[in-house]
Amino acid sequence: MIYYTKMSYKLTTFAPRNYYKMKKVFLILTLLFTFGMGVADAQKEKKFSVYGIGFYNQENLFDTTHDEGKKDYQYLPDGQYKWNENKYSHKLHNMAKVLADMGTDVLPNVGCAIIGLSEVENAHVLEDLTAEAPLKAKNYKYVHVEGPDRRGIDCALIYNPSLYTVKNVKLVPFVQELEKDSAFYTRGFLTVSGELAGEHVSVIVCHLPSRFSGSFYRELGGRQIKAVKDSLLREDPNCKVFVMGDMNDDPYDKSMSEALGGRRNLDKVKQGEMYNPWWNILKKDGKGTLSYRGSWNLFDQILITPNLLNQNGDKDYSTLKYWKSQIFRRDYLFQTEGKYKGNPKRTHAGGVWLNGYSDHLPVVMYLVKEQKN
């Protein structure tokens, strides 16, 4: 359990070993607000359930066979990367390890309830991924809709069915605005609605166009994501909406700050806007999820609607509320030597197979909800 005082906190674990084998797994937080009183004052004890929500770019999670109509030739046994069963099996093992570890800083042996993914080729790789021992042990399931991307990479979502119940899935297409782009198809917006902690929770998983495409196309994507989010809230104003993905932009870029309406400061978020906690993590803390020419960017983001926030000093946790965010870091995720020391350890670099993970780091957001007596 975690004991909080007004000024500080410390972590102490009291759970028995079989605690995490319960069908409904969650971490109990006990908050003892002292306000000058003894920490043992049972009258002040409140219990909260904690849930982890994550996102992780899988960096080209391809199988070894060709998908008709897709440009996946680099990831075939005779392709540029000599992508064979041995490399594929190592990739699956590595990604499953990270996904299973995500969220365990706060939720040991439990991890995230929901994780959005980008750069997965098809349902086959997700079937193989969730069959890997670390994810199978947690009974993760997946959601995927085959999209129109020419390379064949899609967005997806994995989830713990004991925590999140999926009720509706759709892929909203990315609609081109310029006539010259009418024949160009890119990744759509995977929209998954369901129930978490007894509440309506929807997740929009995105992978916006690359930096080479120009800001216009990511701004267009940001406006379209906002339209999807707004439509979910029109159907149910109480729906808690998460927008997550590899945005190929930083939180302060126009696609996020203007088109989608992501805001830097929690207390400044208005209706129709979203809170983007990664803005301060990048600008104030100098931390990012991918490195380019010695500088960190934070393209991997999770934004949330105002109904997930306690604003203006409120402390109402009767419904799911935002607690904190983190860039998930483990030593094994980084290069330890050579030219790229300190950067995320990729699958390939300079044409050499590194048996790594991804060029992006994962991100995790934590929610809390007060338990009813």
Short mmCIF file of C-alpha atoms in Angstrom, two decimals:
data_model
loop_
_atom_site.label_atom_id
_atom_site.label_comp_id
_atom_site.label_asym_id
_atom_site.label_seq_id
_atom_site.Cartn_x
_atom_site.Cartn_y
_atom_site.Cartn_z
CA MET A 1 0.00 0.00 0.00
CA ILE A 2 1.04 3.59 -0.38
CA TYR A 3 0.73 5.93 2.56
CA TYR A 4 0.38 9.59 1.64
CA THR A 5 0.79 12.45 4.05
CA LYS A 6 0.14 16.06 3.24
CA MET A 7 3.80 16.76 2.46
CA SER A 8 5.34 13.49 1.38
CA TYR A 9 4.79 9.80 0.74
CA LYS A 10 6.55 6.49 0.93
CA LEU A 11 5.83 3.11 -0.61
CA THR A 12 5.27 0.06 1.57
CA THR A 13 3.90 -3.22 0.24
CA PHE A 14 1.69 -5.38 2.45
CA ALA A 15 0.01 -7.62 -0.15
CA PRO A 16 0.27 -11.40 0.36
CA ARG A 17 1.91 -13.43 -2.38
CA ASN A 18 -1.33 -14.75 -3.79
CA TYR A 19 -2.89 -11.29 -3.88
CA TYR A 20 -2.20 -10.80 -7.59
CA LYS A 21 -3.81 -14.10 -8.51
CA MET A 22 -7.26 -12.67 -7.95
CA LYS A 23 -9.51 -12.59 -10.99
CA LYS A 24 -9.93 -8.81 -10.72
CA VAL A 25 -6.39 -7.63 -10.14
CA PHE A 26 -5.70 -4.12 -8.98
CA LEU A 27 -3.46 -2.24 -6.60
CA ILE A 28 -5.03 -0.77 -3.48
CA LEU A 29 -3.83 2.66 -2.51
CA THR A 30 -4.56 3.76 1.03
CA LEU A 31 -4.44 7.52 1.39
CA LEU A 32 -4.12 8.85 4.92
CA PHE A 33 -4.53 12.62 4.76
CA THR A 34 -3.10 13.77 8.05
CA PHE A 35 -3.68 17.53 8.16
CA GLY A 36 -1.91 17.57 11.53
CA MET A 37 -3.51 14.32 12.71
CA GLY A 38 -1.83 10.97 13.29
CA VAL A 39 -1.35 8.74 10.25
CA ALA A 40 -3.12 5.92 12.07
CA ASP A 41 -6.40 7.82 12.19
CA ALA A 42 -8.69 5.23 10.60
CA GLN A 43 -11.42 7.84 10.09
CA LYS A 44 -9.35 9.40 7.30
CA GLU A 45 -8.60 6.21 5.38
CA LYS A 46 -9.71 5.98 1.78
CA LYS A 47 -9.04 3.15 -0.68
CA PHE A 48 -8.45 3.61 -4.39
CA SER A 49 -8.09 1.29 -7.35
CA VAL A 50 -5.31 2.16 -9.81
CA TYR A 51 -5.28 1.45 -13.55
CA GLY A 52 -2.48 1.77 -16.10
CA ILE A 53 -3.04 2.95 -19.69
CA GLY A 54 -0.10 2.72 -22.10
CA PHE A 55 1.12 3.18 -25.64
CA TYR A 56 4.12 1.67 -27.43
CA ASN A 57 5.33 1.94 -31.04
CA GLN A 58 6.41 -1.59 -32.03
CA GLU A 59 8.83 -0.43 -34.74
CA ASN A 60 7.95 -2.67 -37.67
CA LEU A 61 6.46 -5.76 -36.08
CA PHE A 62 6.26 -7.80 -39.30
CA ASP A 63 5.94 -11.53 -39.82
CA THR A 64 8.04 -13.30 -42.46
CA THR A 65 5.41 -13.78 -45.18
CA HIS A 66 4.14 -11.42 -47.85
CA ASP A 67 0.69 -9.84 -47.47
CA GLU A 68 -0.98 -9.41 -50.84
CA GLY A 69 -1.09 -5.78 -51.94
CA LYS A 70 1.29 -4.54 -49.23
CA LYS A 71 4.84 -3.27 -49.60
CA ASP A 72 6.33 -5.49 -46.90
CA TYR A 73 9.24 -6.74 -49.01
CA GLN A 74 11.95 -5.43 -46.67
CA TYR A 75 10.67 -7.80 -43.99
CA LEU A 76 10.88 -11.06 -45.90
CA PRO A 77 13.64 -13.68 -45.69
CA ASP A 78 15.14 -12.44 -48.97
CA GLY A 79 14.44 -8.77 -48.25
CA GLN A 80 16.69 -5.94 -47.11
CA TYR A 81 16.64 -7.03 -43.47
CA LYS A 82 16.81 -10.79 -44.14
CA TRP A 83 13.80 -11.10 -41.87
CA ASN A 84 13.60 -14.78 -40.95
CA GLU A 85 11.84 -16.84 -38.29
CA ASN A 86 14.73 -16.48 -35.86
CA LYS A 87 14.67 -12.66 -35.99
CA TYR A 88 10.86 -12.63 -35.87
CA SER A 89 10.75 -14.85 -32.78
CA HIS A 90 13.30 -12.66 -31.03
CA LYS A 91 11.29 -9.56 -31.92
CA LEU A 92 8.12 -11.09 -30.47
CA HIS A 93 9.92 -12.09 -27.28
CA ASN A 94 11.46 -8.64 -26.84
CA MET A 95 8.25 -6.70 -27.43
CA ALA A 96 6.24 -8.97 -25.14
CA LYS A 97 8.76 -8.42 -22.37
CA VAL A 98 8.36 -4.64 -22.57
CA LEU A 99 4.58 -4.73 -22.84
CA ALA A 100 4.31 -7.00 -19.82
CA ASP A 101 6.66 -4.75 -17.83
CA MET A 102 4.81 -1.52 -18.65
CA GLY A 103 3.02 -0.13 -15.63
CA THR A 104 4.68 -2.45 -13.14
CA ASP A 105 6.50 0.45 -11.45
CA VAL A 106 3.15 1.23 -9.82
CA LEU A 107 1.24 -2.02 -10.45
CA PRO A 108 3.66 -4.90 -9.74
CA ASN A 109 2.71 -8.17 -11.47
CA VAL A 110 -0.35 -6.46 -12.94
CA GLY A 111 0.80 -3.86 -15.44
CA CYS A 112 -1.45 -1.96 -17.82
CA ALA A 113 -5.13 -2.58 -18.37
CA ILE A 114 -4.92 -1.15 -21.91
CA ILE A 115 -1.97 -0.60 -24.27
CA GLY A 116 -2.25 0.99 -27.70
CA LEU A 117 0.19 -0.15 -30.38
CA SER A 118 1.42 1.20 -33.69
CA GLU A 119 3.46 -0.39 -36.49
CA VAL A 120 1.98 -3.89 -36.36
CA GLU A 121 1.51 -5.68 -39.65
CA ASN A 122 -1.62 -7.76 -39.16
CA ALA A 123 -3.72 -9.93 -36.86
CA HIS A 124 -1.24 -12.79 -37.24
CA VAL A 125 1.57 -10.92 -35.50
CA LEU A 126 -0.83 -9.91 -32.71
CA GLU A 127 -1.88 -13.52 -32.27
CA ASP A 128 1.78 -14.50 -31.98
CA LEU A 129 2.58 -11.55 -29.71
CA THR A 130 -0.17 -12.24 -27.18
CA ALA A 131 0.81 -15.92 -27.18
CA GLU A 132 4.25 -15.00 -25.81
CA ALA A 133 4.61 -16.19 -22.21
CA PRO A 134 4.71 -12.79 -20.43
CA LEU A 135 1.50 -11.63 -22.13
CA LYS A 136 -0.23 -15.00 -22.09
CA ALA A 137 0.30 -15.15 -18.32
CA LYS A 138 -1.74 -11.96 -18.01
CA ASN A 139 -4.33 -13.18 -20.53
CA TYR A 140 -3.95 -10.16 -22.81
CA LYS A 141 -6.30 -10.03 -25.80
CA TYR A 142 -5.99 -7.86 -28.88
CA VAL A 143 -8.08 -5.58 -31.10
CA HIS A 144 -7.12 -4.99 -34.72
CA VAL A 145 -8.78 -3.85 -37.94
CA GLU A 146 -6.83 -4.25 -41.17
CA GLY A 147 -6.13 -0.80 -42.57
CA PRO A 148 -5.21 0.68 -45.96
CA ASP A 149 -1.59 1.68 -45.24
CA ARG A 150 0.54 0.80 -48.25
CA ARG A 151 3.39 -0.65 -46.16
CA GLY A 152 0.88 -2.73 -44.27
CA ILE A 153 1.45 -1.27 -40.79
CA ASP A 154 -1.58 -0.70 -38.59
CA CYS A 155 -2.59 0.45 -35.15
CA ALA A 156 -3.86 -2.05 -32.62
CA LEU A 157 -4.73 -2.41 -28.96
CA ILE A 158 -4.07 -5.09 -26.37
CA TYR A 159 -5.98 -5.26 -23.11
CA ASN A 160 -6.48 -7.25 -19.94
CA PRO A 161 -10.07 -8.59 -20.18
CA SER A 162 -10.35 -8.88 -16.40
CA LEU A 163 -10.00 -5.09 -16.26
CA TYR A 164 -11.31 -3.75 -19.58
CA THR A 165 -14.34 -5.05 -21.48
CA VAL A 166 -14.40 -4.25 -25.21
CA LYS A 167 -17.86 -3.45 -26.55
CA ASN A 168 -17.37 -1.68 -29.87
CA VAL A 169 -14.54 -1.41 -32.42
CA LYS A 170 -14.24 0.63 -35.60
CA LEU A 171 -11.51 1.98 -37.83
CA VAL A 172 -12.22 5.58 -38.82
CA PRO A 173 -10.35 6.31 -42.08
CA PHE A 174 -7.91 9.17 -42.55
CA VAL A 175 -9.66 11.29 -45.18
CA GLN A 176 -7.46 13.21 -47.61
CA GLU A 177 -8.39 16.83 -48.14
CA LEU A 178 -6.35 17.63 -51.25
CA GLU A 179 -7.37 16.24 -54.62
CA LYS A 180 -3.76 15.35 -55.47
CA ASP A 181 -3.69 12.96 -52.49
CA SER A 182 -6.89 11.09 -53.33
CA ALA A 183 -4.99 7.91 -54.24
CA PHE A 184 -2.81 7.99 -51.11
CA TYR A 185 -4.02 5.88 -48.20
CA THR A 186 -2.59 6.00 -44.73
CA ARG A 187 -3.41 4.70 -41.28
CA GLY A 188 -6.84 5.42 -39.85
CA PHE A 189 -7.93 5.92 -36.25
CA LEU A 190 -8.64 2.69 -34.37
CA THR A 191 -11.52 3.52 -32.03
CA VAL A 192 -12.31 1.09 -29.24
CA SER A 193 -15.12 1.61 -26.73
CA GLY A 194 -15.68 -0.45 -23.62
CA GLU A 195 -15.86 -0.50 -19.85
CA LEU A 196 -13.11 0.13 -17.32
CA ALA A 197 -13.82 0.32 -13.57
CA GLY A 198 -17.53 0.29 -14.36
CA GLU A 199 -17.27 3.34 -16.61
CA HIS A 200 -17.56 4.03 -20.33
CA VAL A 201 -13.99 4.39 -21.63
CA SER A 202 -13.04 4.88 -25.27
CA VAL A 203 -9.57 4.80 -26.79
CA ILE A 204 -8.52 6.28 -30.14
CA VAL A 205 -5.20 4.79 -31.30
CA CYS A 206 -3.37 6.84 -33.93
CA HIS A 207 -0.23 6.91 -36.04
CA LEU A 208 -0.10 10.22 -37.88
CA PRO A 209 1.81 10.75 -41.16
CA SER A 210 5.59 10.95 -41.01
CA ARG A 211 7.67 14.09 -40.64
CA PHE A 212 8.56 13.79 -44.33
CA SER A 213 4.91 14.42 -45.25
CA GLY A 214 4.83 17.96 -43.87
CA SER A 215 2.90 19.47 -40.98
CA PHE A 216 -0.28 19.95 -43.05
CA TYR A 217 -1.09 16.23 -43.03
CA ARG A 218 -0.58 15.83 -39.29
CA GLU A 219 -2.70 18.92 -38.64
CA LEU A 220 -5.36 17.38 -40.84
CA GLY A 221 -5.07 14.21 -38.78
CA GLY A 222 -5.37 16.20 -35.56
CA ARG A 223 -8.62 17.79 -36.73
CA GLN A 224 -10.01 14.41 -37.71
CA ILE A 225 -9.06 12.85 -34.35
CA LYS A 226 -10.85 15.73 -32.62
CA ALA A 227 -13.96 15.04 -34.72
CA VAL A 228 -13.91 11.37 -33.66
CA LYS A 229 -13.43 12.35 -30.01
CA ASP A 230 -16.24 14.92 -30.19
CA SER A 231 -18.60 12.37 -31.75
CA LEU A 232 -17.96 9.96 -28.87
CA LEU A 233 -18.76 12.69 -26.35
CA ARG A 234 -21.94 13.68 -28.19
CA GLU A 235 -23.14 10.10 -27.90
CA ASP A 236 -22.22 9.98 -24.21
CA PRO A 237 -20.93 13.13 -22.44
CA ASN A 238 -19.73 10.92 -19.55
CA CYS A 239 -17.49 8.84 -21.80
CA LYS A 240 -13.82 9.07 -20.75
CA VAL A 241 -11.80 9.43 -23.98
CA PHE A 242 -8.10 8.68 -24.45
CA VAL A 243 -6.29 9.72 -27.63
CA MET A 244 -2.97 7.94 -27.93
CA GLY A 245 -0.39 7.21 -30.55
CA ASP A 246 2.77 8.05 -32.40
CA MET A 247 1.86 11.56 -33.47
CA ASN A 248 5.11 12.26 -35.35
CA ASP A 249 4.89 15.67 -33.68
CA ASP A 250 5.75 17.05 -30.27
CA PRO A 251 2.99 18.16 -27.88
CA TYR A 252 3.44 21.86 -28.72
CA ASP A 253 3.29 21.36 -32.51
CA LYS A 254 0.19 22.57 -34.34
CA SER A 255 -1.33 19.13 -34.91
CA MET A 256 -1.52 18.54 -31.15
CA SER A 257 -1.87 22.02 -29.63
CA GLU A 258 -4.16 23.63 -32.20
CA ALA A 259 -5.86 21.01 -34.36
CA LEU A 260 -6.53 18.51 -31.56
CA GLY A 261 -6.67 21.12 -28.80
CA GLY A 262 -4.11 19.59 -26.43
CA ARG A 263 -3.35 21.83 -23.47
CA ARG A 264 -0.19 22.04 -21.37
CA ASN A 265 -1.66 22.98 -17.98
CA LEU A 266 -4.27 20.81 -16.29
CA ASP A 267 -6.23 23.71 -14.78
CA LYS A 268 -6.44 25.48 -18.15
CA VAL A 269 -8.20 22.67 -20.03
CA LYS A 270 -11.68 23.71 -21.16
CA GLN A 271 -14.58 21.71 -22.53
CA GLY A 272 -13.81 20.58 -26.06
CA GLU A 273 -10.07 20.53 -25.33
CA MET A 274 -7.75 17.80 -24.04
CA TYR A 275 -5.03 17.61 -21.43
CA ASN A 276 -1.55 16.73 -22.72
CA PRO A 277 0.77 15.97 -19.76
CA TRP A 278 3.69 15.16 -22.07
CA TRP A 279 4.15 18.83 -22.95
CA ASN A 280 5.72 19.61 -19.58
CA ILE A 281 7.61 16.33 -19.50
CA LEU A 282 9.37 17.38 -22.71
CA LYS A 283 9.73 21.13 -22.14
CA LYS A 284 10.35 21.27 -18.38
CA ASP A 285 11.98 17.90 -17.72
CA GLY A 286 13.75 17.55 -21.07
CA LYS A 287 12.63 13.93 -21.45
CA GLY A 288 11.43 12.31 -24.66
CA THR A 289 10.55 9.01 -26.28
CA LEU A 290 12.85 9.05 -29.31
CA SER A 291 16.16 10.68 -30.13
CA TYR A 292 17.14 12.29 -33.41
CA ARG A 293 20.60 13.73 -33.97
CA GLY A 294 21.23 14.06 -30.27
CA SER A 295 17.93 15.72 -29.38
CA TRP A 296 14.88 14.17 -27.75
CA ASN A 297 11.37 14.36 -29.18
CA LEU A 298 8.18 13.18 -27.53
CA PHE A 299 6.00 11.88 -30.35
CA ASP A 300 4.36 9.14 -28.24
CA GLN A 301 1.51 10.73 -26.32
CA ILE A 302 -1.72 10.00 -24.47
CA LEU A 303 -4.21 12.87 -24.24
CA ILE A 304 -7.37 12.85 -22.13
CA THR A 305 -10.74 14.62 -21.97
CA PRO A 306 -11.56 17.08 -19.14
CA ASN A 307 -13.91 14.63 -17.39
CA LEU A 308 -10.78 12.69 -16.35
CA LEU A 309 -9.32 15.69 -14.52
CA ASN A 310 -9.57 17.11 -11.05
CA GLN A 311 -9.25 20.84 -11.63
CA ASN A 312 -9.05 23.90 -9.40
CA GLY A 313 -8.05 21.95 -6.32
CA ASP A 314 -10.86 19.41 -6.55
CA LYS A 315 -10.21 16.00 -5.00
CA ASP A 316 -13.18 14.06 -6.32
CA TYR A 317 -12.18 10.50 -7.16
CA SER A 318 -15.66 9.02 -7.21
CA THR A 319 -15.10 8.41 -10.94
CA LEU A 320 -11.91 7.60 -12.84
CA LYS A 321 -9.44 10.46 -12.63
CA TYR A 322 -5.96 11.17 -13.90
CA TRP A 323 -3.11 10.63 -11.44
CA LYS A 324 0.23 10.83 -13.25
CA SER A 325 2.19 9.94 -16.40
CA GLN A 326 5.60 8.45 -17.10
CA ILE A 327 7.92 7.61 -19.94
CA PHE A 328 8.57 3.95 -19.22
CA ARG A 329 12.31 3.34 -18.98
CA ARG A 330 14.33 0.19 -18.36
CA ASP A 331 18.08 -0.20 -18.80
CA TYR A 332 17.57 -2.96 -21.36
CA LEU A 333 15.71 -0.52 -23.65
CA PHE A 334 18.85 1.54 -24.33
CA GLN A 335 22.03 1.21 -26.36
CA THR A 336 24.92 0.81 -23.94
CA GLU A 337 27.82 1.39 -26.31
CA GLY A 338 28.86 2.74 -29.68
CA LYS A 339 27.70 5.71 -31.69
CA TYR A 340 24.11 5.51 -30.46
CA LYS A 341 24.87 4.96 -26.77
CA GLY A 342 22.00 6.27 -24.65
CA ASN A 343 19.44 6.02 -27.47
CA PRO A 344 16.60 3.50 -27.57
CA LYS A 345 17.89 0.11 -28.69
CA ARG A 346 16.35 -0.58 -32.08
CA THR A 347 15.74 -3.80 -33.95
CA HIS A 348 18.14 -2.65 -36.68
CA ALA A 349 20.57 0.23 -37.03
CA GLY A 350 22.75 0.94 -40.03
CA GLY A 351 21.51 -2.27 -41.62
CA VAL A 352 22.75 -4.36 -38.67
CA TRP A 353 20.37 -6.50 -36.63
CA LEU A 354 20.72 -5.44 -32.98
CA ASN A 355 18.10 -7.79 -31.54
CA GLY A 356 16.63 -4.72 -29.87
CA TYR A 357 13.19 -3.37 -29.16
CA SER A 358 12.03 -0.13 -30.76
CA ASP A 359 13.29 3.31 -31.73
CA HIS A 360 10.59 4.67 -29.41
CA LEU A 361 10.14 4.37 -25.65
CA PRO A 362 6.75 3.40 -24.18
CA VAL A 363 4.53 5.79 -22.23
CA VAL A 364 2.15 5.02 -19.37
CA MET A 365 -0.63 7.00 -17.69
CA TYR A 366 -2.17 6.09 -14.32
CA LEU A 367 -5.77 6.59 -13.22
CA VAL A 368 -7.33 6.27 -9.79
CA LYS A 369 -10.87 5.69 -8.56
CA GLU A 370 -12.12 5.62 -5.00
CA GLN A 371 -13.51 2.28 -3.92
CA LYS A 372 -16.98 2.19 -2.49
CA ASN A 373 -17.31 0.74 0.99
#
